[in-house]
C-alpha cells in the first residue's frame, strides 16, 4: 500500500471508527453470537489476490462487529472498565503509523525518552515520590511475572547466574491472599516457585484484606521450617471485591524480613490520580515494585500497564543480557528498556499515554473518575435500601458486589444451591438480553454479581436504568 492509498483508506477508516463509536449505545452489550459463528463466516483459505479496502471495511460491519462485546457501551458493568479513550486511540494509530522499532535506545531514541517522561508524568499524577522509575508493559500479568523474578533473584542471590532454582537448598516462598488476581498464582507458577510455595494468608472476613499478623506468623513458620520467604504480593483493589490489603503494615513486615514486596494495583491505580483515594495505598513508598493498568479505568487503550521499581540496578542486573550487536556508543548515558523486562522488541506504547494525557487532560479524567465513584455510591445506597437486596463488601471504589435473596411466604430466605440458581438466572437473563452486562462471580463459595461502574460514557441515567433492570429481573 502506498502512502497515497493509505491516506484514502485511512480517512475512511477514521470515519468508520467515529461512526462506530457513536452507535455503540444502540448495540447489544454482550455479543449475540454462538461459538464458531465468526469463524464460519470467514473463508477457510487465505486470500489469493489483493482485495478492495471497501470489502474489508464492509466485513468489519457484517462479520466482526456482531462478534464484539461492547465494553465501551455505557451499560457495560462487567469485569472492569476497559476504557479506550479516543485520544489514546490516536496515539496508538500514530505509534503504528510510524512503524518504529524499540530494541535499544539507538533504534528509536524518542520511543525510550517519551516512555521515560510519560511514566514519570503518571508517577507525579499518582503522588509517588521520585524514587520510582517506570516502564510500560503489555499487561499487569507480565509486570507481576517480572516482579516475582526480581523477588526470586534477590532471595536466591542471583541463582540465574548458576544453576537456577534447581540448585537451591530450600524452596522460595511467596505470600498473597485468595482475593489476589489469578495472574498472581500464574506468575508464581511461571517464575518457577510452584503452587506448593504460594501461601494464601488469612483475610478479614468482611473487607477481605490481608491480616498482617497472619502474614508475620506464616513467614516465621516458614523460616523455622528452613524455607526461604522470597516475595509478597499485596493487592490494592483485588479483583473480586476490590479488597485493599494494608500496604503500610505489610511493607513493615517485608522490610523487617528483607522480602521483596510487589503491589498489584492493576485496577485501582487509576484512582490514585485522586488525592482523596491515596490513603488506600498508604505505605506504597516502602514497596519494591508496583504495577497498575492505565488500560483499565483511566482509559488509555490496551496495552498500557505501568511497572515501577525503586531499585533500577537490581532490575537491570536481573534482566540484562547485552549482546554485542545491541551495544552502542550511547550505552551508560541512556535507558535500555530491553534490560527492564522480558521482551527485546517493544512498540511505541508511550504515545498512547502521551496523546491521552495531553488531549483529554488530567482534570477531565479526574472529574470522570469522581463521577464514577459517586455513581457507585448512589447505586450501592439503592441496593442497601431495597428489601431482599444486599451489598456484600465495602464499596472502596467503583465496584459494587450484590446479591438478591428472596423470601418465601413463611419468611424463609432462599439459600444454598437454590440461591445460586436464582442469582445466575437473573444475571444471565439480563446479560443475554444485551441490555446490560455484569459479571457473576463467587464469594465464599456462593454466586454473587459484580457491578463494575466506570465506562467512559456511563452517566447516572445509565446506572439508574441498570437498577431498574435488576428489580424487573427478580420481580
Ligand atoms: C486486571 C487485573 C490484573 C490483570 O491485568 P492484565 O493487564 O489483564 O494482565 C491483575 N491484577 C488485578 C488486581 C487486576 O484487576
PDB file of N, CA and C in Angstrom, residues 332-407:
ATOM      1  N   UNK A 332      25.237   3.563  28.819  1.00  0.00           N
ATOM      2  CA  UNK A 332      25.710   4.215  30.032  1.00  0.00           C
ATOM      3  C   UNK A 332      25.093   5.584  30.227  1.00  0.00           C
ATOM      4  N   UNK A 333      24.654   6.201  29.121  1.00  0.00           N
ATOM      5  CA  UNK A 333      24.023   7.525  29.263  1.00  0.00           C
ATOM      6  C   UNK A 333      22.511   7.445  29.088  1.00  0.00           C
ATOM      7  N   UNK A 334      22.022   6.309  28.638  1.00  0.00           N
ATOM      8  CA  UNK A 334      20.608   6.220  28.259  1.00  0.00           C
ATOM      9  C   UNK A 334      19.959   5.007  28.911  1.00  0.00           C
ATOM     10  N   UNK A 335      18.616   5.007  28.897  1.00  0.00           N
ATOM     11  CA  UNK A 335      17.875   3.850  29.390  1.00  0.00           C
ATOM     12  C   UNK A 335      17.751   2.830  28.270  1.00  0.00           C
ATOM     13  N   UNK A 336      18.028   1.579  28.586  1.00  0.00           N
ATOM     14  CA  UNK A 336      17.819   0.494  27.613  1.00  0.00           C
ATOM     15  C   UNK A 336      16.655  -0.335  28.154  1.00  0.00           C
ATOM     16  N   UNK A 337      15.460  -0.072  27.644  1.00  0.00           N
ATOM     17  CA  UNK A 337      14.287  -0.740  28.218  1.00  0.00           C
ATOM     18  C   UNK A 337      14.299  -2.252  28.010  1.00  0.00           C
ATOM     19  N   UNK A 338      15.105  -2.734  27.083  1.00  0.00           N
ATOM     20  CA  UNK A 338      15.192  -4.196  26.943  1.00  0.00           C
ATOM     21  C   UNK A 338      15.757  -4.832  28.212  1.00  0.00           C
ATOM     22  N   UNK A 339      16.459  -4.022  29.016  1.00  0.00           N
ATOM     23  CA  UNK A 339      17.031  -4.527  30.272  1.00  0.00           C
ATOM     24  C   UNK A 339      16.096  -4.299  31.464  1.00  0.00           C
ATOM     25  N   UNK A 340      14.845  -3.923  31.163  1.00  0.00           N
ATOM     26  CA  UNK A 340      13.872  -3.640  32.218  1.00  0.00           C
ATOM     27  C   UNK A 340      12.740  -4.661  32.241  1.00  0.00           C
ATOM     28  N   UNK A 341      12.833  -5.663  31.370  1.00  0.00           N
ATOM     29  CA  UNK A 341      11.742  -6.625  31.319  1.00  0.00           C
ATOM     30  C   UNK A 341      12.098  -7.791  30.427  1.00  0.00           C
ATOM     31  N   UNK A 342      11.091  -8.572  30.046  1.00  0.00           N
ATOM     32  CA  UNK A 342      11.338  -9.805  29.316  1.00  0.00           C
ATOM     33  C   UNK A 342      11.531  -9.596  27.808  1.00  0.00           C
ATOM     34  N   UNK A 343      10.671  -8.819  27.117  1.00  0.00           N
ATOM     35  CA  UNK A 343      10.812  -8.723  25.656  1.00  0.00           C
ATOM     36  C   UNK A 343      12.036  -7.907  25.241  1.00  0.00           C
ATOM     37  N   UNK A 344      12.508  -8.176  24.067  1.00  0.00           N
ATOM     38  CA  UNK A 344      13.539  -7.320  23.462  1.00  0.00           C
ATOM     39  C   UNK A 344      12.843  -6.187  22.702  1.00  0.00           C
ATOM     40  N   UNK A 345      12.108  -6.544  21.630  1.00  0.00           N
ATOM     41  CA  UNK A 345      11.459  -5.517  20.817  1.00  0.00           C
ATOM     42  C   UNK A 345      10.255  -4.934  21.528  1.00  0.00           C
ATOM     43  N   UNK A 346      10.072  -3.632  21.408  1.00  0.00           N
ATOM     44  CA  UNK A 346       8.894  -3.002  22.019  1.00  0.00           C
ATOM     45  C   UNK A 346       8.265  -2.008  21.063  1.00  0.00           C
ATOM     46  N   UNK A 347       6.945  -1.837  21.240  1.00  0.00           N
ATOM     47  CA  UNK A 347       6.192  -0.844  20.486  1.00  0.00           C
ATOM     48  C   UNK A 347       6.356   0.525  21.140  1.00  0.00           C
ATOM     49  N   UNK A 348       5.956   1.542  20.391  1.00  0.00           N
ATOM     50  CA  UNK A 348       5.999   2.912  20.910  1.00  0.00           C
ATOM     51  C   UNK A 348       4.704   3.133  21.702  1.00  0.00           C
ATOM     52  N   UNK A 349       4.563   2.378  22.807  1.00  0.00           N
ATOM     53  CA  UNK A 349       3.316   2.434  23.572  1.00  0.00           C
ATOM     54  C   UNK A 349       3.106   3.778  24.251  1.00  0.00           C
ATOM     55  N   UNK A 350       4.216   4.439  24.558  1.00  0.00           N
ATOM     56  CA  UNK A 350       4.102   5.680  25.333  1.00  0.00           C
ATOM     57  C   UNK A 350       3.268   6.729  24.603  1.00  0.00           C
ATOM     58  N   UNK A 351       3.186   6.639  23.273  1.00  0.00           N
ATOM     59  CA  UNK A 351       2.407   7.646  22.545  1.00  0.00           C
ATOM     60  C   UNK A 351       0.937   7.623  22.950  1.00  0.00           C
ATOM     61  N   UNK A 352       0.443   6.429  23.340  1.00  0.00           N
ATOM     62  CA  UNK A 352      -0.959   6.350  23.767  1.00  0.00           C
ATOM     63  C   UNK A 352      -1.194   7.197  25.021  1.00  0.00           C
ATOM     64  N   UNK A 353      -0.267   7.045  25.958  1.00  0.00           N
ATOM     65  CA  UNK A 353      -0.373   7.831  27.193  1.00  0.00           C
ATOM     66  C   UNK A 353      -0.148   9.316  26.922  1.00  0.00           C
ATOM     67  N   UNK A 354       0.808   9.585  26.070  1.00  0.00           N
ATOM     68  CA  UNK A 354       1.194  10.980  25.764  1.00  0.00           C
ATOM     69  C   UNK A 354       0.016  11.716  25.126  1.00  0.00           C
ATOM     70  N   UNK A 355      -0.610  11.064  24.146  1.00  0.00           N
ATOM     71  CA  UNK A 355      -1.788  11.666  23.498  1.00  0.00           C
ATOM     72  C   UNK A 355      -2.943  11.791  24.506  1.00  0.00           C
ATOM     73  N   UNK A 356      -3.167  10.715  25.254  1.00  0.00           N
ATOM     74  CA  UNK A 356      -4.315  10.706  26.159  1.00  0.00           C
ATOM     75  C   UNK A 356      -4.227  11.833  27.180  1.00  0.00           C
ATOM     76  N   UNK A 357      -3.064  11.934  27.839  1.00  0.00           N
ATOM     77  CA  UNK A 357      -2.919  12.945  28.882  1.00  0.00           C
ATOM     78  C   UNK A 357      -2.975  14.352  28.311  1.00  0.00           C
ATOM     79  N   UNK A 358      -2.406  14.531  27.100  1.00  0.00           N
ATOM     80  CA  UNK A 358      -2.365  15.881  26.539  1.00  0.00           C
ATOM     81  C   UNK A 358      -3.703  16.303  25.943  1.00  0.00           C
ATOM     82  N   UNK A 359      -4.396  15.366  25.307  1.00  0.00           N
ATOM     83  CA  UNK A 359      -5.636  15.750  24.615  1.00  0.00           C
ATOM     84  C   UNK A 359      -6.850  15.776  25.539  1.00  0.00           C
ATOM     85  N   UNK A 360      -6.933  14.839  26.467  1.00  0.00           N
ATOM     86  CA  UNK A 360      -8.076  14.858  27.405  1.00  0.00           C
ATOM     87  C   UNK A 360      -7.758  15.701  28.640  1.00  0.00           C
ATOM     88  N   UNK A 361      -6.513  15.634  29.091  1.00  0.00           N
ATOM     89  CA  UNK A 361      -6.102  16.429  30.254  1.00  0.00           C
ATOM     90  C   UNK A 361      -6.478  15.762  31.562  1.00  0.00           C
ATOM     91  N   UNK A 362      -5.569  15.788  32.534  1.00  0.00           N
ATOM     92  CA  UNK A 362      -5.822  15.124  33.825  1.00  0.00           C
ATOM     93  C   UNK A 362      -7.070  15.629  34.542  1.00  0.00           C
ATOM     94  N   UNK A 363      -7.412  16.914  34.396  1.00  0.00           N
ATOM     95  CA  UNK A 363      -8.584  17.425  35.128  1.00  0.00           C
ATOM     96  C   UNK A 363      -9.867  16.733  34.690  1.00  0.00           C
ATOM     97  N   UNK A 364     -10.037  16.584  33.389  1.00  0.00           N
ATOM     98  CA  UNK A 364     -11.251  15.931  32.885  1.00  0.00           C
ATOM     99  C   UNK A 364     -11.268  14.459  33.286  1.00  0.00           C
ATOM    100  N   UNK A 365     -10.100  13.836  33.274  1.00  0.00           N
ATOM    101  CA  UNK A 365     -10.032  12.422  33.667  1.00  0.00           C
ATOM    102  C   UNK A 365     -10.422  12.292  35.138  1.00  0.00           C
ATOM    103  N   UNK A 366      -9.876  13.172  35.972  1.00  0.00           N
ATOM    104  CA  UNK A 366     -10.208  13.126  37.403  1.00  0.00           C
ATOM    105  C   UNK A 366     -11.708  13.341  37.625  1.00  0.00           C
ATOM    106  N   UNK A 367     -12.266  14.238  36.883  1.00  0.00           N
ATOM    107  CA  UNK A 367     -13.695  14.526  37.046  1.00  0.00           C
ATOM    108  C   UNK A 367     -14.531  13.288  36.723  1.00  0.00           C
ATOM    109  N   UNK A 368     -14.134  12.581  35.663  1.00  0.00           N
ATOM    110  CA  UNK A 368     -14.860  11.365  35.287  1.00  0.00           C
ATOM    111  C   UNK A 368     -14.711  10.293  36.359  1.00  0.00           C
ATOM    112  N   UNK A 369     -13.507  10.124  36.904  1.00  0.00           N
ATOM    113  CA  UNK A 369     -13.301   9.116  37.952  1.00  0.00           C
ATOM    114  C   UNK A 369     -14.188   9.443  39.161  1.00  0.00           C
ATOM    115  N   UNK A 370     -14.259  10.723  39.503  1.00  0.00           N
ATOM    116  CA  UNK A 370     -15.083  11.121  40.662  1.00  0.00           C
ATOM    117  C   UNK A 370     -16.563  10.868  40.386  1.00  0.00           C
ATOM    118  N   UNK A 371     -16.964  11.082  39.163  1.00  0.00           N
ATOM    119  CA  UNK A 371     -18.357  10.814  38.801  1.00  0.00           C
ATOM    120  C   UNK A 371     -18.664   9.318  38.945  1.00  0.00           C
ATOM    121  N   UNK A 372     -17.728   8.483  38.530  1.00  0.00           N
ATOM    122  CA  UNK A 372     -17.923   7.026  38.660  1.00  0.00           C
ATOM    123  C   UNK A 372     -18.017   6.630  40.137  1.00  0.00           C
ATOM    124  N   UNK A 373     -17.165   7.235  40.960  1.00  0.00           N
ATOM    125  CA  UNK A 373     -17.210   6.925  42.395  1.00  0.00           C
ATOM    126  C   UNK A 373     -18.565   7.324  42.980  1.00  0.00           C
ATOM    127  N   UNK A 374     -19.054   8.490  42.569  1.00  0.00           N
ATOM    128  CA  UNK A 374     -20.358   8.953  43.072  1.00  0.00           C
ATOM    129  C   UNK A 374     -21.473   8.028  42.572  1.00  0.00           C
ATOM    130  N   UNK A 375     -21.392   7.590  41.326  1.00  0.00           N
ATOM    131  CA  UNK A 375     -22.405   6.673  40.798  1.00  0.00           C
ATOM    132  C   UNK A 375     -22.401   5.344  41.559  1.00  0.00           C
ATOM    133  N   UNK A 376     -21.209   4.870  41.899  1.00  0.00           N
ATOM    134  CA  UNK A 376     -21.120   3.610  42.648  1.00  0.00           C
ATOM    135  C   UNK A 376     -21.726   3.772  44.034  1.00  0.00           C
ATOM    136  N   UNK A 377     -21.480   4.929  44.657  1.00  0.00           N
ATOM    137  CA  UNK A 377     -22.063   5.164  45.989  1.00  0.00           C
ATOM    138  C   UNK A 377     -23.585   5.260  45.899  1.00  0.00           C
ATOM    139  N   UNK A 378     -24.076   5.905  44.854  1.00  0.00           N
ATOM    140  CA  UNK A 378     -25.528   6.036  44.670  1.00  0.00           C
ATOM    141  C   UNK A 378     -26.150   4.651  44.469  1.00  0.00           C
ATOM    142  N   UNK A 379     -25.530   3.869  43.592  1.00  0.00           N
ATOM    143  CA  UNK A 379     -26.065   2.545  43.285  1.00  0.00           C
ATOM    144  C   UNK A 379     -26.052   1.660  44.537  1.00  0.00           C
ATOM    145  N   UNK A 380     -24.953   1.707  45.247  1.00  0.00           N
ATOM    146  CA  UNK A 380     -24.814   0.915  46.460  1.00  0.00           C
ATOM    147  C   UNK A 380     -25.899   1.297  47.477  1.00  0.00           C
ATOM    148  N   UNK A 381     -26.187   2.587  47.591  1.00  0.00           N
ATOM    149  CA  UNK A 381     -27.216   3.048  48.535  1.00  0.00           C
ATOM    150  C   UNK A 381     -28.601   2.529  48.134  1.00  0.00           C
ATOM    151  N   UNK A 382     -28.899   2.493  46.820  1.00  0.00           N
ATOM    152  CA  UNK A 382     -30.211   1.963  46.377  1.00  0.00           C
ATOM    153  C   UNK A 382     -30.339   0.500  46.753  1.00  0.00           C
ATOM    154  N   UNK A 383     -29.250  -0.257  46.492  1.00  0.00           N
ATOM    155  CA  UNK A 383     -29.292  -1.701  46.751  1.00  0.00           C
ATOM    156  C   UNK A 383     -29.459  -1.955  48.245  1.00  0.00           C
ATOM    157  N   UNK A 384     -28.672  -1.220  49.046  1.00  0.00           N
ATOM    158  CA  UNK A 384     -28.741  -1.385  50.510  1.00  0.00           C
ATOM    159  C   UNK A 384     -30.152  -1.133  51.033  1.00  0.00           C
ATOM    160  N   UNK A 385     -30.815  -0.132  50.456  1.00  0.00           N
ATOM    161  CA  UNK A 385     -32.106   0.306  50.986  1.00  0.00           C
ATOM    162  C   UNK A 385     -33.257  -0.597  50.532  1.00  0.00           C
ATOM    163  N   UNK A 386     -33.024  -1.430  49.510  1.00  0.00           N
ATOM    164  CA  UNK A 386     -34.121  -2.218  48.950  1.00  0.00           C
ATOM    165  C   UNK A 386     -34.275  -3.540  49.702  1.00  0.00           C
ATOM    166  N   UNK A 387     -35.517  -3.961  49.872  1.00  0.00           N
ATOM    167  CA  UNK A 387     -35.787  -5.224  50.570  1.00  0.00           C
ATOM    168  C   UNK A 387     -35.177  -6.380  49.785  1.00  0.00           C
ATOM    169  N   UNK A 388     -34.597  -7.334  50.491  1.00  0.00           N
ATOM    170  CA  UNK A 388     -34.039  -8.578  49.928  1.00  0.00           C
ATOM    171  C   UNK A 388     -32.746  -8.392  49.120  1.00  0.00           C
ATOM    172  N   UNK A 389     -32.271  -7.160  48.979  1.00  0.00           N
ATOM    173  CA  UNK A 389     -31.015  -6.938  48.267  1.00  0.00           C
ATOM    174  C   UNK A 389     -29.905  -6.650  49.272  1.00  0.00           C
ATOM    175  N   UNK A 390     -28.689  -7.133  48.969  1.00  0.00           N
ATOM    176  CA  UNK A 390     -27.549  -6.870  49.848  1.00  0.00           C
ATOM    177  C   UNK A 390     -26.329  -6.424  49.056  1.00  0.00           C
ATOM    178  N   UNK A 391     -25.565  -5.523  49.679  1.00  0.00           N
ATOM    179  CA  UNK A 391     -24.225  -5.194  49.190  1.00  0.00           C
ATOM    180  C   UNK A 391     -23.274  -6.022  50.040  1.00  0.00           C
ATOM    181  N   UNK A 392     -22.416  -6.824  49.400  1.00  0.00           N
ATOM    182  CA  UNK A 392     -21.702  -7.878  50.122  1.00  0.00           C
ATOM    183  C   UNK A 392     -20.308  -7.498  50.610  1.00  0.00           C
ATOM    184  N   UNK A 393     -19.803  -6.363  50.141  1.00  0.00           N
ATOM    185  CA  UNK A 393     -18.431  -5.989  50.507  1.00  0.00           C
ATOM    186  C   UNK A 393     -18.335  -4.469  50.522  1.00  0.00           C
ATOM    187  N   UNK A 394     -17.339  -3.924  51.206  1.00  0.00           N
ATOM    188  CA  UNK A 394     -17.187  -2.466  51.214  1.00  0.00           C
ATOM    189  C   UNK A 394     -17.029  -1.947  49.781  1.00  0.00           C
ATOM    190  N   UNK A 395     -17.657  -0.812  49.503  1.00  0.00           N
ATOM    191  CA  UNK A 395     -17.513  -0.202  48.172  1.00  0.00           C
ATOM    192  C   UNK A 395     -16.365   0.800  48.263  1.00  0.00           C
ATOM    193  N   UNK A 396     -15.157   0.302  48.015  1.00  0.00           N
ATOM    194  CA  UNK A 396     -13.970   1.157  48.163  1.00  0.00           C
ATOM    195  C   UNK A 396     -13.845   2.100  46.976  1.00  0.00           C
ATOM    196  N   UNK A 397     -14.212   1.609  45.790  1.00  0.00           N
ATOM    197  CA  UNK A 397     -14.089   2.448  44.593  1.00  0.00           C
ATOM    198  C   UNK A 397     -15.375   2.370  43.780  1.00  0.00           C
ATOM    199  N   UNK A 398     -15.309   1.727  42.607  1.00  0.00           N
ATOM    200  CA  UNK A 398     -16.447   1.766  41.694  1.00  0.00           C
ATOM    201  C   UNK A 398     -17.076   0.391  41.463  1.00  0.00           C
ATOM    202  N   UNK A 399     -16.650  -0.616  42.239  1.00  0.00           N
ATOM    203  CA  UNK A 399     -17.213  -1.962  42.076  1.00  0.00           C
ATOM    204  C   UNK A 399     -18.158  -2.241  43.238  1.00  0.00           C
ATOM    205  N   UNK A 400     -19.368  -2.705  42.905  1.00  0.00           N
ATOM    206  CA  UNK A 400     -20.370  -2.991  43.932  1.00  0.00           C
ATOM    207  C   UNK A 400     -20.767  -4.467  43.783  1.00  0.00           C
ATOM    208  N   UNK A 401     -20.548  -5.243  44.844  1.00  0.00           N
ATOM    209  CA  UNK A 401     -20.859  -6.678  44.813  1.00  0.00           C
ATOM    210  C   UNK A 401     -22.213  -6.899  45.479  1.00  0.00           C
ATOM    211  N   UNK A 402     -23.132  -7.495  44.737  1.00  0.00           N
ATOM    212  CA  UNK A 402     -24.516  -7.556  45.225  1.00  0.00           C
ATOM    213  C   UNK A 402     -25.098  -8.958  45.132  1.00  0.00           C
ATOM    214  N   UNK A 403     -26.177  -9.167  45.899  1.00  0.00           N
ATOM    215  CA  UNK A 403     -26.943 -10.404  45.794  1.00  0.00           C
ATOM    216  C   UNK A 403     -28.403 -10.091  46.147  1.00  0.00           C
ATOM    217  N   UNK A 404     -29.303 -10.803  45.510  1.00  0.00           N
ATOM    218  CA  UNK A 404     -30.726 -10.691  45.837  1.00  0.00           C
ATOM    219  C   UNK A 404     -31.146 -12.004  46.479  1.00  0.00           C
ATOM    220  N   UNK A 405     -31.710 -11.915  47.693  1.00  0.00           N
ATOM    221  CA  UNK A 405     -32.097 -13.122  48.431  1.00  0.00           C
ATOM    222  C   UNK A 405     -33.588 -13.061  48.758  1.00  0.00           C
ATOM    223  N   UNK A 406     -34.433 -13.630  47.892  1.00  0.00           N
ATOM    224  CA  UNK A 406     -35.881 -13.546  48.137  1.00  0.00           C
ATOM    225  C   UNK A 406     -36.310 -14.433  49.306  1.00  0.00           C
ATOM    226  N   UNK A 407     -37.477 -14.094  49.897  1.00  0.00           N
ATOM    227  CA  UNK A 407     -38.027 -14.903  50.994  1.00  0.00           C
ATOM    228  C   UNK A 407     -39.317 -15.558  50.516  1.00  0.00           C
TER     229      UNK A 407
END
